[in-house]
Short mmCIF file of C-alpha atoms and ligand atoms in Angstrom, two decimals:
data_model
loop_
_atom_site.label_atom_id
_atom_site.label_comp_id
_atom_site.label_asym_id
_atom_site.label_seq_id
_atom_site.Cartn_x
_atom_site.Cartn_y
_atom_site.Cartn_z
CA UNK A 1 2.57 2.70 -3.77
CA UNK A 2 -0.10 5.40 -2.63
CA UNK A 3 -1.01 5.61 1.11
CA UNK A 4 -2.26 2.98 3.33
CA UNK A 5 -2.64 0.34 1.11
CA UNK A 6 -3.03 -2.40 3.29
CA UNK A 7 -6.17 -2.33 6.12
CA UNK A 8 -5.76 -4.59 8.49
CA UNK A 9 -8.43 -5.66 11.01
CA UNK A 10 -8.56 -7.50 14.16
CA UNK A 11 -8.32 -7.76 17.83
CA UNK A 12 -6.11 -5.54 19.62
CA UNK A 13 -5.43 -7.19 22.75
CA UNK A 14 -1.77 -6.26 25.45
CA UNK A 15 0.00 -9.39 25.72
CA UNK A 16 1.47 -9.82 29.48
CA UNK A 17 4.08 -12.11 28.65
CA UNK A 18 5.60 -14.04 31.44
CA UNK A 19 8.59 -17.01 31.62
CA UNK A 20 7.12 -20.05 33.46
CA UNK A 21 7.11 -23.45 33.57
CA UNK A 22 4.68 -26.20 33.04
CA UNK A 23 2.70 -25.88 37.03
CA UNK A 24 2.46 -22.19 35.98
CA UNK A 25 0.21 -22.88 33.06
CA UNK A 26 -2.56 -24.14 35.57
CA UNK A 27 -2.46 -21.05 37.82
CA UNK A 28 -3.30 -18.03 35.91
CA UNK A 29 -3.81 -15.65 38.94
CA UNK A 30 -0.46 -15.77 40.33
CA UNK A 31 1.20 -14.65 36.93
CA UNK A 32 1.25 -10.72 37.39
CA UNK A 33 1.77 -11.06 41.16
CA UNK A 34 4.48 -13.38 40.85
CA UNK A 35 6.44 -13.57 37.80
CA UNK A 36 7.21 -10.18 36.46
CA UNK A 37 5.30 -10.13 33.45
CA UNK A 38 6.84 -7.92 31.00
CA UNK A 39 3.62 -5.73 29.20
CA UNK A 40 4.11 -6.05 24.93
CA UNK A 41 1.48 -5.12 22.07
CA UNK A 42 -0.12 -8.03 20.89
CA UNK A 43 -3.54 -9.18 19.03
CA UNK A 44 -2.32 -11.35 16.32
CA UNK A 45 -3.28 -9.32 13.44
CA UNK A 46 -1.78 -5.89 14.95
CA UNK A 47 1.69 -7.74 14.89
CA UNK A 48 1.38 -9.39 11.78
CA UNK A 49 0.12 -5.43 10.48
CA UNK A 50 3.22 -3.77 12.81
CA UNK A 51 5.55 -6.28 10.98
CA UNK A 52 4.52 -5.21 7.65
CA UNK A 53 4.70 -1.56 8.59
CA UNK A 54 7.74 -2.37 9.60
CA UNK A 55 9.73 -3.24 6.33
CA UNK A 56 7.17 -0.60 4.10
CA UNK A 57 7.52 2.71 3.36
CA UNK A 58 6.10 5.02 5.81
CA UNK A 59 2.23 5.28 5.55
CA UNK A 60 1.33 2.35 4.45
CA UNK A 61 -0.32 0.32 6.96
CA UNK A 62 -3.39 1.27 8.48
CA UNK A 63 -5.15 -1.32 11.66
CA UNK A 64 -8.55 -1.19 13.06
CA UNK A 65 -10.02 -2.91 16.26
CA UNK A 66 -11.94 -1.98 19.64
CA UNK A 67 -9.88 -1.07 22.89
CA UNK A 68 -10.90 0.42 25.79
CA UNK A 69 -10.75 3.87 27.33
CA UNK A 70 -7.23 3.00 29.02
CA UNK A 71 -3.89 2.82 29.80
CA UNK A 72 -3.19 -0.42 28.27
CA UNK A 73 -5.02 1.21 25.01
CA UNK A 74 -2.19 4.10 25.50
CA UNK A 75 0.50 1.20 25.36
CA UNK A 76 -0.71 -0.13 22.27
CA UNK A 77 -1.15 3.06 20.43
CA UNK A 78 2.66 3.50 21.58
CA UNK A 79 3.48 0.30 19.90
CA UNK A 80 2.24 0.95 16.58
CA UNK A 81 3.36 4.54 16.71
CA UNK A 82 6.81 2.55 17.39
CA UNK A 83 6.67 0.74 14.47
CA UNK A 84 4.75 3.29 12.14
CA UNK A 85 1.44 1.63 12.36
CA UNK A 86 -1.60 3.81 11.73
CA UNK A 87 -4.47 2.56 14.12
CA UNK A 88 -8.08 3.97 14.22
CA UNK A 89 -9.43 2.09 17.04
CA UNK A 90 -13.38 1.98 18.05
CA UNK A 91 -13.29 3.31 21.67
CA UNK A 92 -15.27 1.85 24.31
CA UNK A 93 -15.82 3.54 27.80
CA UNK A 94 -17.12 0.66 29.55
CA UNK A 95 -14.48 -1.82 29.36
CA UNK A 96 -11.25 -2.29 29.59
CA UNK A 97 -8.72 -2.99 26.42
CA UNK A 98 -8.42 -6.54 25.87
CA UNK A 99 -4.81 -8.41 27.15
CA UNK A 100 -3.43 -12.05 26.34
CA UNK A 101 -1.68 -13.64 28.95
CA UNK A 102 0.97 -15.28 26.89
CA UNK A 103 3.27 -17.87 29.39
CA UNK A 104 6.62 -18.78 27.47
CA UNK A 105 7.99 -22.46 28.28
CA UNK A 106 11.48 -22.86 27.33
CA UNK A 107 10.93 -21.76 23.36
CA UNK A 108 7.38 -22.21 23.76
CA UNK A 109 4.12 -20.53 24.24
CA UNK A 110 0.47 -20.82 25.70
CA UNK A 111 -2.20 -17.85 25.24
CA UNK A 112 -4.80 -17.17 27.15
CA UNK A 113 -6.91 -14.32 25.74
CA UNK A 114 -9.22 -12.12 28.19
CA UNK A 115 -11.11 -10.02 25.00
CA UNK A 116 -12.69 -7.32 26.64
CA UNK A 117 -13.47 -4.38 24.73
CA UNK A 118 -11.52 -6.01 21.68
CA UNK A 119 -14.92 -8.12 21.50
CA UNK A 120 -17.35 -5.08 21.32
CA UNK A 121 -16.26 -4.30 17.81
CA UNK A 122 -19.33 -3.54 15.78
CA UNK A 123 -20.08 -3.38 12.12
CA UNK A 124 -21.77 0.00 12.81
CA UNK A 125 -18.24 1.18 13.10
CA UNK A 126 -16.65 -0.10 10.22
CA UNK A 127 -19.48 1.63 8.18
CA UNK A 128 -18.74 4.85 9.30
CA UNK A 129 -18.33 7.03 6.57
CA UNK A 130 -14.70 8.08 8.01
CA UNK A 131 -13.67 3.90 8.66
CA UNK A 132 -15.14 3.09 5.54
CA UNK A 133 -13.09 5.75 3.56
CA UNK A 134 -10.18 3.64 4.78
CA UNK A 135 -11.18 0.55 3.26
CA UNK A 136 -12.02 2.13 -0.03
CA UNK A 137 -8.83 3.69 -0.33
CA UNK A 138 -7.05 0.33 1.04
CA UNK A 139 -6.01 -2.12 -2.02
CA UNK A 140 -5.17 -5.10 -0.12
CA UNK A 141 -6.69 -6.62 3.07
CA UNK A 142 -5.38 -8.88 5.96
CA UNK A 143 -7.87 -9.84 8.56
CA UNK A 144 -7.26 -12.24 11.69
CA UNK A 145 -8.67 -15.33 12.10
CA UNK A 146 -9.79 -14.67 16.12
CA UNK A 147 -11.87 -11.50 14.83
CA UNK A 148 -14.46 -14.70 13.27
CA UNK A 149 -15.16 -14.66 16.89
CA UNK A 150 -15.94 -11.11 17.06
CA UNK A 151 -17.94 -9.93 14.42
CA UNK A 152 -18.15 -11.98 11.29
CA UNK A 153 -20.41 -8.86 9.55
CA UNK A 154 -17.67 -6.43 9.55
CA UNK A 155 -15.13 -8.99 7.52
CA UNK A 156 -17.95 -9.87 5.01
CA UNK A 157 -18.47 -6.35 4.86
CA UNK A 158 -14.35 -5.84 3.83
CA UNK A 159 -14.05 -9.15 2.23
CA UNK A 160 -17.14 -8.54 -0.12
CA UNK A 161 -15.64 -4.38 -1.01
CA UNK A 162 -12.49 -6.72 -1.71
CA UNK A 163 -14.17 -9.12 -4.09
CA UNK A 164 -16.19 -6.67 -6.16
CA UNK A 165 -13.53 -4.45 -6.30
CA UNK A 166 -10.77 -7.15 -7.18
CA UNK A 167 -8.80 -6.58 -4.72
CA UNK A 168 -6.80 -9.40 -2.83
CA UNK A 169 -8.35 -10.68 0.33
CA UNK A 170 -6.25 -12.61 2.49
CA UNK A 171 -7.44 -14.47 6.26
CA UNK A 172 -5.32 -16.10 9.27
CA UNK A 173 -6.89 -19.27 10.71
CA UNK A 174 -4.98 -18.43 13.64
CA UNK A 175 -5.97 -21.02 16.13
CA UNK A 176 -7.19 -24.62 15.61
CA UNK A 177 -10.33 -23.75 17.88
CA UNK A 178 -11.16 -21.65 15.19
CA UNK A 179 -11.50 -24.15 12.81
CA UNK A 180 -13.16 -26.33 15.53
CA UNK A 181 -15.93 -24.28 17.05
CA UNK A 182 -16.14 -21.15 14.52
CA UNK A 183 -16.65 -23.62 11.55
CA UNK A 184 -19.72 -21.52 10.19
CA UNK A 185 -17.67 -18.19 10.47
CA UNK A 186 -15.16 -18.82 8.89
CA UNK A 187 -17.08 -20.96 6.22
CA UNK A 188 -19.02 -17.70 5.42
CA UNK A 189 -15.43 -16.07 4.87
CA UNK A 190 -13.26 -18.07 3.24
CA UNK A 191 -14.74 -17.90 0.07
CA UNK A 192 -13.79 -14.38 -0.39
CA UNK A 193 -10.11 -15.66 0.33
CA UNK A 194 -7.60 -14.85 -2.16
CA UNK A 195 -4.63 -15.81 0.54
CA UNK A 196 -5.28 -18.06 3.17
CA UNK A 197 -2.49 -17.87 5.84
CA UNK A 198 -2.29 -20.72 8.57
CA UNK A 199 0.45 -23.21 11.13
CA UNK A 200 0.49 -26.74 11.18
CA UNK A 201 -2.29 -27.31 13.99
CA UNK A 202 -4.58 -25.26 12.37
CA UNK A 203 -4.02 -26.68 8.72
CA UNK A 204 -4.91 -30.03 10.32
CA UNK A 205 -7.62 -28.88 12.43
CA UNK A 206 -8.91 -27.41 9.19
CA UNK A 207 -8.77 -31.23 7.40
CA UNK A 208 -10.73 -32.72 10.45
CA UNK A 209 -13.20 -30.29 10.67
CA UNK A 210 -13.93 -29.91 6.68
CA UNK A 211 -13.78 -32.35 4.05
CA UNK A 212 -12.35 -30.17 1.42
CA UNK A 213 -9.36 -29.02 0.20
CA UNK A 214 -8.80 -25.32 1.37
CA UNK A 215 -7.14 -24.21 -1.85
CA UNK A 216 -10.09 -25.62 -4.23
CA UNK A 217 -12.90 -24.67 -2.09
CA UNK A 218 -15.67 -22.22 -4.28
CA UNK A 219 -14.30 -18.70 -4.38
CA UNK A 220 -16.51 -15.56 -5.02
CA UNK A 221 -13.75 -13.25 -6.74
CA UNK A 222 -12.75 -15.81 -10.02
CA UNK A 223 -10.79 -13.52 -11.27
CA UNK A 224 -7.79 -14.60 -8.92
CA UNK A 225 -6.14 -17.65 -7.73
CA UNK A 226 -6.72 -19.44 -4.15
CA UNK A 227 -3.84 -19.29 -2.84
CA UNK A 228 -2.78 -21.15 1.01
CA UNK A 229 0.16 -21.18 3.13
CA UNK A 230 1.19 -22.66 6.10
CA UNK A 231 4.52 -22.45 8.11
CA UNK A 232 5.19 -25.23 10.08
CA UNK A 233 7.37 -23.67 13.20
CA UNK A 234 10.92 -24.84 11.68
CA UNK A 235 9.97 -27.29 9.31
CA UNK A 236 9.30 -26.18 5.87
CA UNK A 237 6.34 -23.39 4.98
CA UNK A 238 3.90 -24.91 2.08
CA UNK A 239 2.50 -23.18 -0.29
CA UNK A 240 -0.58 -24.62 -2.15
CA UNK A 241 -2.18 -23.52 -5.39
CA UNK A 242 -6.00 -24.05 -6.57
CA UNK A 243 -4.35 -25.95 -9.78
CA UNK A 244 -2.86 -28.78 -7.52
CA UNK A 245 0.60 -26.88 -7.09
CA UNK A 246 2.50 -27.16 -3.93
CA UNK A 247 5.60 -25.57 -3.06
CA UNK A 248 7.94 -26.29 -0.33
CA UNK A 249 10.30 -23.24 1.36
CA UNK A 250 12.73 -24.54 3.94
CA UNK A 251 13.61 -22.73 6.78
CA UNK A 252 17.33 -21.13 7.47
CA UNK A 253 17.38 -22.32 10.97
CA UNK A 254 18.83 -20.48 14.37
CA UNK A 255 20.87 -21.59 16.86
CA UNK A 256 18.59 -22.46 19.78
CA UNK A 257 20.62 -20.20 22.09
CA UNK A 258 19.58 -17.43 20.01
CA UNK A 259 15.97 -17.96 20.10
CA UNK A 260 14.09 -15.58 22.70
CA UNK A 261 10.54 -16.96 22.18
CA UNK A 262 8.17 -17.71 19.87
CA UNK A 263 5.71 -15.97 20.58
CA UNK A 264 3.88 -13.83 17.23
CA UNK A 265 6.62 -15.93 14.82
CA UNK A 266 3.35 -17.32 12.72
CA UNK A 267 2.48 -12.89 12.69
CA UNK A 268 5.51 -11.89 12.18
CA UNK A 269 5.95 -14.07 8.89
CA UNK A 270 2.41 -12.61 7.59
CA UNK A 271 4.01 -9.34 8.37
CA UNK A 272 7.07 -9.88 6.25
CA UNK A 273 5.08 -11.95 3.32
CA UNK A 274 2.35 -9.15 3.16
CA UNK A 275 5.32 -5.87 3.22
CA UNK A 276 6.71 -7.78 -0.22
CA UNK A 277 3.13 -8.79 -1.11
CA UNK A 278 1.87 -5.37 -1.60
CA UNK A 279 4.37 -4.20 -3.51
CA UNK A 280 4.12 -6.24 -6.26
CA UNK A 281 6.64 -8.72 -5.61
CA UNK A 282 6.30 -12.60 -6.11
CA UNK A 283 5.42 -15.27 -3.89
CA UNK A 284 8.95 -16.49 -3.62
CA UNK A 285 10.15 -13.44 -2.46
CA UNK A 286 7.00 -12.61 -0.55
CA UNK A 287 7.90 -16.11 1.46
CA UNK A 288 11.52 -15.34 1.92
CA UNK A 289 10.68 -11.99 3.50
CA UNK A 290 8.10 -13.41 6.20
CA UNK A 291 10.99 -16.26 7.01
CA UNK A 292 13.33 -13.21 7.40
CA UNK A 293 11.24 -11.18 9.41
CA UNK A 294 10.08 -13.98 11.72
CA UNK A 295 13.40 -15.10 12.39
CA UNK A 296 14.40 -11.74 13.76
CA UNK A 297 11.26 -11.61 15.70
CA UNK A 298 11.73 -14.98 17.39
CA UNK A 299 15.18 -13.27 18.89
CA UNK A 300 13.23 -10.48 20.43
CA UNK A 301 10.71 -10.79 22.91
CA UNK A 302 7.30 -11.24 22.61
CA UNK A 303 5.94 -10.63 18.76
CA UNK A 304 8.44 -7.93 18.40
CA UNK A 305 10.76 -6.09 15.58
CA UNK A 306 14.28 -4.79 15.85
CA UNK A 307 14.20 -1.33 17.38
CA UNK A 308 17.06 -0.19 14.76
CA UNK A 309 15.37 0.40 11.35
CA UNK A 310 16.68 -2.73 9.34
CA UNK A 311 16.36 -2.49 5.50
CA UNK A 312 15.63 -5.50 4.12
P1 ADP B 401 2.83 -19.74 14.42
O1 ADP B 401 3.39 -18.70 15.31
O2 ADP B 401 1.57 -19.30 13.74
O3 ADP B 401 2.71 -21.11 15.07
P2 ADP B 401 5.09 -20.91 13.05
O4 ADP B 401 5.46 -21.55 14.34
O5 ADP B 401 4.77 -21.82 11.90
O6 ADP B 401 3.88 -19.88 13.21
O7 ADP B 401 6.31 -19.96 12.63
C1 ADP B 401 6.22 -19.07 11.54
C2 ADP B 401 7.58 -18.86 10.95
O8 ADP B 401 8.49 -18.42 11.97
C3 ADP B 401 8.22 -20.10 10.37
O9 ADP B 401 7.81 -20.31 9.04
C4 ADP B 401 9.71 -19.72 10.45
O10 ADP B 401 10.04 -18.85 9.42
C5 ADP B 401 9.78 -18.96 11.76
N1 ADP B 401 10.11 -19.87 12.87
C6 ADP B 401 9.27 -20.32 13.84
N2 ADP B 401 9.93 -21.12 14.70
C7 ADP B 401 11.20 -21.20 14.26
C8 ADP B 401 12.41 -21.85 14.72
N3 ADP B 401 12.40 -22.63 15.80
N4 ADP B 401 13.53 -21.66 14.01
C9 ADP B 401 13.56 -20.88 12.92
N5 ADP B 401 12.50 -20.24 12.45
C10 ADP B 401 11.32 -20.38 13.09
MG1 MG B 402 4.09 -22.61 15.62
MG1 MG B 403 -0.07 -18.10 13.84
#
C-alpha cells in the first residue's frame, strides 16, 4: 500500500470526559469545576481515523478538520501524533478548538458537542491545491456523519473525486439527529456511498425519517456495490447488501467488570473495519477487526487504543 491511502474528514473536537450520574446530565456547568474531567482526543471521525492508523502501517492515514489557534488544538495534534495519525488541520484564529463534553453513566455515555472552530471548516480549504493533493493521492475515503452539519460542499466535493475516480466512499450516520434534522444533507451524500457505517438508533432513525431501504437507494458510482453496516452495542453487527443479502456477526462479549466506557466503541469499530478494508481484505475479516479493535477500546478510557503497539 502507497502512502496515505485513506483521507479522512471531520470534526475535530477535545472530548472532556467526566464519570457522573444521572442529576449530572442536567447541569453541564458544574462538570469541569466539579468532577475532574479527564481531557481525551475526540471528534468521531478522528478516532475512528486514529483507530485505523492504529493497526496500519505507518503513513497511512491522513485527517482533516478546523481547530482553533490553541492549546486544546496542541492536545489533539498530540493524540494523533500518539497514534501515527497525519492531521492537516484548517487553523482558525478567532475561535477556540471545538470540545465534547462526554458524561459516562455506569457503561454509558451522553455527548454534548460545543463545535467551535470545528464548524468554520470551509470548502475553500479543501480546494487548496496542497489539501486537494491529499485527496487525489488518497484511494479510499471515510467521512463523519456530524461534518453534514458543517459543510456538506466539501464531502460532495471528496465524495464526487471518489465516484469518478472509482474509488470507495464510505459515510457514518453518527447520530440519529442526523438523520432527523440533516435529512437533505445527508440525502445529497449518500448516493455517493459505497459503505454506509451506522448503530442501532441511527439505523432506525434512518427508517423513520426515509422510506427507503439504505442499501438499494440510487447510487452515482455503479460500478460498486452499496454496502451498510450497523453494530448494535453488544448485540450482533449487520451487514446488508444492495442484492437483498444480510449478514449477521455476533459479538465475543466482555466481562462487564472489564468494560471502562463506551465511549468512541461505534469509531473504534470503523477504525478496525477500515485498517483491514484498505488493504484489500474481505468484509468478514474487515468486521472481525473493528469487533477486535472496539473491544479493546471499550477497556480504555474514552475512544482510546492500547498504548503498547498490538499487532493484530
Ligand atoms: P456506537 O458507539 O456507534 O453506538 P456500538 O455501541 O454499536 O457503536 O458499538 C460498536 C462495537 O463496539 C460493537 O459492534 C462491538 O464490537 C463493540 N461493543 C460495544 N459495546 C460492547 C459491549 N458492551 N460488549 C462488547 N462489545 C461491545
Ligand atoms: Mg452504541
Ligand atoms: Mg457511532
Amino acid at each position: 500500500m502507497g502512502e496515505y491511502k485513506l483521507f479522512c474528514m471531520g470534526n475535530p473536537l477535545l472530548d472532556i470526559q467526566v464519570n457522573g450520574d444521572e442529576s449530572l446530565l442536567q447541569k453541564f456547568e458544574e462538570l469541569v469545576t466539579d468532577y475532574n474531567p479527564v481531557y481525551v482526543a475526540g471528534g468521531a471521525a478522528q478516532n475512528a481515523a486514529r483507530g485505523a492508523q492504529y493497526l496500519l502501517p505507518p503513513r497511512s492515514t491522513v485527517y482533516v478538520g478546523c481547530v482553533g489557534n490553541d492549546q486544546f488544538a496542541v492536545k489533539l495534534r498530540q493524540a494523533a501524533e500518539k497514534d501515527g495519525l497525519k492531521v492537516e488541520y484548517m487553523v482558525v484564529n478567532d475561535v477556540p478548538t471545538g470540545t465534547c463534553a462526554a458524561i459516562i453513566t455506569g457503561h454509558n455515555r451522553s455527548l454534548v458537542a460545543n463545535l467551535s472552530a470545528a464548524e468554520k471548516y470551509h470548502v475553500s480549504d479543501i480546494k487548496t491545491r496542497e489539501k486537494w493533493s491529499w485527496v487525489e493521492n488518497a484511494d479510499y475515503f471515510y467521512i463523519g456523519g456530524f461534518f453534514l452539519t458543517v459543510s456538506v460542499e466539501s464531502i460532495l466535493e471528496v465524495a464526487k473525486h471518489a465516484a469518478e475516480r472509482n474509488k470507495p466512499f464510505a459515510l457514518n450516520l453518527s447520530a440519529a439527529f442526523l438523520c432527523q434534522f440533516f435529512k437533505d444533507q445527508l440525502d445529497s451524500v449518500l448516493p455517493y456511498c459505497d459503505i454506509l457505517f451506522g448503530n442501532e438508533t441511527e439505523a432506525e432513525a434512518y427508517a423513520t425519517n426515509h422510506n427507503w431501504d439504505i442499501s438499494k437507494l440510487p447510487k452515482v458510482n455503479s460500478k460498486r456495490e452499496r454496502i451498510v453496516i450497523i453494530t448494535q452495542g453488544e448485540n450482533p453487527t449487520f451487514v446488508a447488501y444492495s442484492n437483498g443479502t444480510v449478514n449477521e456477526y455476533p459479538i465475543t462479549l466482555i466481562d462487564k467488570k472489564d468494560i471502562v466506557d463506551t465511549n468512541g466503541a461505534g469509531d473504534a469499530f470503523v477504525g478496525g473495519f477500515l485498517s483491514q478494508y484498505v488493504q484489500g481484505k474481505t468484509i468478514d475479516e474487515s468486521i472481525a477487526a473493528g469487533h477486535w479493535l472496539a473491544r479493546k477500546s471499550i477497556q480504555l478510557v474514552g475512544p482510546a487504543y492500547p498504548a503498547e503497539k498490538l499487532t493484530y
